[in-house]
Amino acid sequence: MNLKSGRIEGFEGYSQFKSVKEFNTHIEMWLAVKKDEFSKGELVGLKRLVRFSAKVPGVCNAKIGTVLKAINEEYQGNGISRSTFKRMSLKAKDLGILSIYETERKNGSQSSNLYSFNRFPQSEPPKAKKLDHPKETNNLLKTNNQKITKRNEAPIELDHTFVSEKVPQAFVQAVKYFFADAKTIEEYWHMVQIAAFRFEYNQHTDDILSIAVQSFKQLIRKLKSTSSVVKPIAFFYGIVSNKLKELFLNQLTEVSESKPTRYVLETGEVMYYDWLHSES
């Protein structure tokens, strides 16, 4: 049975987020790993749909025509087609970013769809391995008059020399003394990439590397001084994000003081500008 159409406030039960800030964080993570799945036009449609999903965080029941009109006005007549928007929504649904529900009017005729954004599969950055290695245990089964011909072999753990070449060596050198395996080092760098994408700093390699190393050293100091850090990699992500946010806002302030205009990302999107101001 289809949902009955109505005011957006009536669909609060379909929201998976406590706030717009939390919603934006999950969208940033989705885009960090799935952005390349969409064409430029599809990304414009997706991000506009995100902006229409702010009143009830992560939920939108705007008509496609309304969304397309807003895009067309922002891009001065160079909007996207209805087919592009539909292709985007189906692709986002297949990727798990969106859930789409059909709604109907009281007379039974079809109304606009209800779009409900899903949380990023890992609500928090991936867990890092603990500093203390677990004790080895012997689980071999005893048999009578039989020799054990097979044994369970633990997967080989690759050390830092196997880290992907996409991870800067300076970062590898800083992390390897505390987390030596390649997978964990790559996970820490992935958190840096997500934070960098969040503040449009993914092209500033040297700045990002410096902040990443500083943030990791800050994490280690925290781990050595207290036992309150339950999830080191999530804590690290928070440190990197705060440093980039501070740098980003300082530069944004300098720009706004020299030229009173709104800040627009390379994609033409302005959502993050509004979000940054609403956070402060």
Coordinates of C-alpha atoms in Angstrom, one line a residue:
M1 CA 0.0 0.0 0.0
N2 CA 1.4 3.4 -1.0
L3 CA 1.9 6.2 1.4
K4 CA -0.5 9.1 1.5
S5 CA 1.0 12.4 0.4
G6 CA 1.1 15.2 2.8
R7 CA 3.3 17.9 4.5
I8 CA 6.9 16.9 5.0
E9 CA 6.5 17.2 8.8
G10 CA 4.3 14.1 8.6
F11 CA 7.2 12.0 7.4
E12 CA 9.6 12.6 10.3
G13 CA 9.4 8.9 11.1
Y14 CA 11.4 8.2 7.9
S15 CA 14.4 10.3 9.0
Q16 CA 17.4 8.4 10.2
F17 CA 19.2 11.4 11.5
K18 CA 19.0 13.5 14.7
S19 CA 20.1 16.7 13.1
V20 CA 21.1 18.4 9.8
K21 CA 24.7 18.3 11.0
E22 CA 24.6 14.5 11.4
F23 CA 22.9 14.2 8.0
N24 CA 25.5 16.3 6.3
T25 CA 28.3 14.2 7.8
H26 CA 26.8 11.0 6.4
I27 CA 26.3 12.6 3.0
E28 CA 30.0 13.6 3.0
M29 CA 31.0 10.0 3.7
W30 CA 28.7 8.7 1.0
L31 CA 30.2 11.1 -1.5
A32 CA 33.8 10.4 -0.5
V33 CA 33.4 6.8 -1.6
K34 CA 30.6 6.9 -4.2
K35 CA 31.0 10.3 -5.9
D36 CA 32.7 8.7 -9.0
E37 CA 29.6 6.6 -9.6
F38 CA 27.7 9.7 -10.7
S39 CA 28.0 11.9 -13.7
K40 CA 28.4 15.7 -13.2
G41 CA 24.8 16.3 -14.0
E42 CA 23.7 13.5 -11.6
L43 CA 25.8 14.9 -8.8
V44 CA 24.1 18.3 -9.3
G45 CA 20.7 16.6 -8.9
L46 CA 21.8 14.6 -5.9
K47 CA 23.2 17.6 -4.1
R48 CA 20.1 19.6 -4.8
L49 CA 18.0 16.8 -3.4
V50 CA 20.2 16.9 -0.3
R51 CA 19.5 20.6 0.1
F52 CA 15.8 19.9 -0.2
S53 CA 16.1 17.4 2.7
A54 CA 17.0 19.8 5.5
K55 CA 13.6 20.6 7.1
V56 CA 13.3 17.0 8.2
P57 CA 16.9 15.8 8.1
G58 CA 17.4 13.3 5.3
V59 CA 13.8 13.3 4.1
C60 CA 12.3 15.0 1.0
N61 CA 9.0 14.8 -0.8
A62 CA 9.5 17.7 -3.2
K63 CA 8.2 17.2 -6.8
I64 CA 10.9 16.5 -9.4
G65 CA 9.8 19.5 -11.3
T66 CA 10.3 21.7 -8.2
V67 CA 13.9 20.4 -7.7
L68 CA 14.7 20.8 -11.4
K69 CA 13.3 24.4 -11.4
A70 CA 15.6 25.3 -8.5
I71 CA 18.6 23.8 -10.3
N72 CA 17.7 25.6 -13.5
E73 CA 17.5 28.9 -11.7
E74 CA 20.8 28.5 -9.9
Y75 CA 22.6 27.6 -13.0
Q76 CA 21.0 30.3 -15.0
G77 CA 19.1 28.1 -17.4
N78 CA 21.7 25.3 -17.6
G79 CA 19.9 22.8 -15.5
I80 CA 19.6 19.1 -15.8
S81 CA 16.9 17.0 -17.4
R82 CA 14.1 15.0 -15.8
S83 CA 15.7 11.7 -17.1
T84 CA 19.1 12.7 -15.5
F85 CA 17.4 13.3 -12.2
K86 CA 15.5 9.9 -12.4
R87 CA 18.7 8.1 -13.4
M88 CA 20.5 9.7 -10.4
S89 CA 17.8 8.7 -7.9
L90 CA 17.7 5.1 -9.2
K91 CA 21.5 4.9 -9.0
A92 CA 21.5 6.3 -5.5
K93 CA 18.9 3.8 -4.5
D94 CA 20.9 0.9 -5.9
L95 CA 24.0 2.1 -4.1
G96 CA 22.1 2.2 -0.8
I97 CA 22.2 6.0 -0.4
L98 CA 18.5 6.5 -0.9
S99 CA 15.2 4.7 -0.1
I100 CA 12.4 5.8 -2.4
Y101 CA 8.7 5.5 -1.6
E102 CA 5.7 6.2 -3.8
T103 CA 3.0 8.4 -2.4
E104 CA -0.6 8.9 -3.5
R105 CA -3.3 11.5 -3.1
K106 CA -6.6 10.9 -1.3
N107 CA -8.2 10.1 -4.6
G108 CA -5.6 7.4 -5.3
S109 CA -3.7 9.2 -8.0
Q110 CA 0.1 9.1 -7.8
S111 CA 1.8 12.0 -6.1
S112 CA 5.5 12.9 -5.6
N113 CA 8.0 10.4 -4.3
L114 CA 9.3 10.4 -0.8
Y115 CA 13.1 10.3 -0.7
S116 CA 14.7 9.0 2.5
F117 CA 18.5 9.2 2.8
N118 CA 20.2 6.3 4.5
R119 CA 23.0 6.4 7.0
F120 CA 26.5 5.6 5.8
P121 CA 27.0 1.8 6.4
Q122 CA 29.5 2.5 9.1
S123 CA 28.0 5.2 11.3
E124 CA 31.4 5.8 12.7
P125 CA 34.9 5.6 11.0
P126 CA 36.2 2.0 11.0
K127 CA 37.7 0.7 14.3
A128 CA 41.4 0.6 14.6
K129 CA 43.1 -2.4 16.1
K130 CA 44.0 -2.1 19.8
L131 CA 47.5 -1.3 20.8
D132 CA 47.7 -4.4 23.0
H133 CA 47.9 -7.6 21.0
P134 CA 45.5 -10.3 22.2
K135 CA 46.9 -13.3 24.0
E136 CA 47.4 -16.4 21.9
T137 CA 45.2 -19.4 22.7
N138 CA 45.5 -23.0 21.8
N139 CA 42.2 -24.3 20.4
L140 CA 43.5 -27.5 18.8
L141 CA 41.2 -30.4 19.2
K142 CA 42.7 -33.5 20.9
T143 CA 42.2 -36.8 19.1
N144 CA 42.9 -40.3 20.1
N145 CA 45.4 -42.3 18.0
Q146 CA 45.2 -39.7 15.2
K147 CA 47.6 -37.2 13.9
I148 CA 46.4 -33.7 13.1
T149 CA 47.0 -33.3 9.4
K150 CA 45.4 -29.9 9.0
R151 CA 45.6 -26.7 11.1
N152 CA 43.8 -23.4 10.9
E153 CA 46.1 -20.8 9.6
A154 CA 45.5 -17.2 10.5
P155 CA 45.5 -14.8 7.6
I156 CA 48.9 -13.2 7.0
E157 CA 49.1 -9.7 8.3
L158 CA 50.9 -7.4 5.9
D159 CA 53.2 -4.8 7.5
H160 CA 53.7 -1.2 6.6
T161 CA 55.8 -2.1 3.6
F162 CA 52.7 -3.3 1.8
V163 CA 50.7 0.0 2.2
S164 CA 49.2 1.3 -1.0
E165 CA 51.3 3.8 -2.8
K166 CA 48.4 6.3 -2.6
V167 CA 49.3 6.8 1.1
P168 CA 52.1 9.3 1.5
Q169 CA 55.3 7.8 2.9
A170 CA 55.6 10.5 5.5
F171 CA 52.3 9.5 6.9
V172 CA 53.2 5.8 6.8
Q173 CA 56.4 6.5 8.7
A174 CA 54.5 8.4 11.4
V175 CA 51.9 5.7 11.9
K176 CA 53.9 2.5 11.5
Y177 CA 55.5 2.6 15.0
F178 CA 52.1 2.4 16.6
F179 CA 49.9 0.6 14.0
A180 CA 52.3 -1.5 11.9
D181 CA 49.9 -3.4 9.6
A182 CA 49.1 -2.0 6.2
K183 CA 45.3 -2.2 6.4
T184 CA 45.1 0.0 9.6
I185 CA 47.5 2.6 8.2
E186 CA 45.3 2.8 5.0
E187 CA 42.2 3.2 7.2
Y188 CA 43.7 6.1 9.0
W189 CA 44.6 7.8 5.7
H190 CA 41.1 7.1 4.4
M191 CA 39.7 9.2 7.3
V192 CA 42.1 12.0 6.3
Q193 CA 40.7 11.8 2.7
I194 CA 37.1 12.0 4.0
A195 CA 37.8 15.0 6.1
A196 CA 39.7 16.7 3.3
F197 CA 36.8 16.1 0.9
R198 CA 34.5 17.6 3.5
F199 CA 36.2 21.0 3.4
E200 CA 37.3 20.9 -0.3
Y201 CA 41.0 20.4 0.6
N202 CA 41.5 17.1 -1.2
Q203 CA 43.7 18.9 -3.8
H204 CA 46.0 20.5 -1.2
T205 CA 48.3 17.5 -0.7
D206 CA 51.1 19.2 1.3
D207 CA 48.7 21.0 3.7
I208 CA 46.7 17.8 4.2
L209 CA 49.8 15.7 4.9
S210 CA 51.1 18.1 7.5
I211 CA 47.7 18.3 9.3
A212 CA 47.4 14.5 9.1
V213 CA 50.8 13.9 10.8
Q214 CA 50.1 16.5 13.4
S215 CA 46.7 15.0 14.2
F216 CA 48.1 11.5 14.5
K217 CA 50.7 12.7 17.0
Q218 CA 48.0 14.4 18.9
L219 CA 46.1 11.1 19.0
I220 CA 49.1 9.2 20.3
R221 CA 49.6 11.8 23.1
K222 CA 46.0 11.3 24.0
L223 CA 46.2 7.5 24.0
K224 CA 49.4 7.6 26.2
S225 CA 47.9 10.1 28.7
T226 CA 44.4 8.6 29.2
S227 CA 42.3 5.5 28.7
S228 CA 39.2 7.4 27.7
V229 CA 39.7 7.0 24.0
V230 CA 37.6 4.0 23.1
K231 CA 37.8 4.3 19.3
P232 CA 41.2 5.7 18.3
I233 CA 40.4 6.0 14.6
A234 CA 37.1 7.9 15.2
F235 CA 39.0 10.2 17.6
F236 CA 41.6 10.8 15.0
Y237 CA 39.0 11.7 12.4
G238 CA 37.6 14.2 14.8
I239 CA 41.0 15.9 15.3
V240 CA 41.7 16.1 11.5
S241 CA 38.2 17.5 10.9
N242 CA 38.5 20.2 13.5
K243 CA 41.9 21.3 12.2
L244 CA 40.6 21.5 8.6
K245 CA 37.5 23.3 9.7
E246 CA 39.4 25.9 11.5
L247 CA 41.7 26.4 8.5
F248 CA 38.8 26.5 6.1
L249 CA 36.8 29.0 8.2
N250 CA 39.9 31.3 8.5
Q251 CA 40.3 31.3 4.8
L252 CA 36.6 31.8 4.2
T253 CA 36.6 34.8 6.5
E254 CA 39.5 36.4 4.6
V255 CA 37.7 35.9 1.4
S256 CA 34.4 37.3 2.7
E257 CA 36.2 40.4 4.1
S258 CA 37.9 41.2 0.8
K259 CA 34.9 40.4 -1.3
P260 CA 31.4 40.2 0.1
T261 CA 30.1 37.2 -1.8
R262 CA 28.9 33.7 -0.9
Y263 CA 31.3 30.8 -1.0
V264 CA 30.6 28.2 -3.7
L265 CA 32.3 24.9 -4.0
E266 CA 33.9 23.7 -7.3
T267 CA 30.8 21.7 -8.0
G268 CA 28.6 24.9 -7.8
E269 CA 27.1 23.7 -4.6
V270 CA 26.5 26.1 -1.6
M271 CA 25.1 23.7 0.9
Y272 CA 28.3 23.5 2.9
Y273 CA 28.6 27.2 3.2
D274 CA 25.2 27.4 4.9
W275 CA 26.1 24.4 7.1
L276 CA 29.4 25.8 8.2
H277 CA 27.6 29.0 9.4
S278 CA 24.9 27.1 11.1
E279 CA 27.4 25.0 13.1
S280 CA 29.2 28.0 14.6

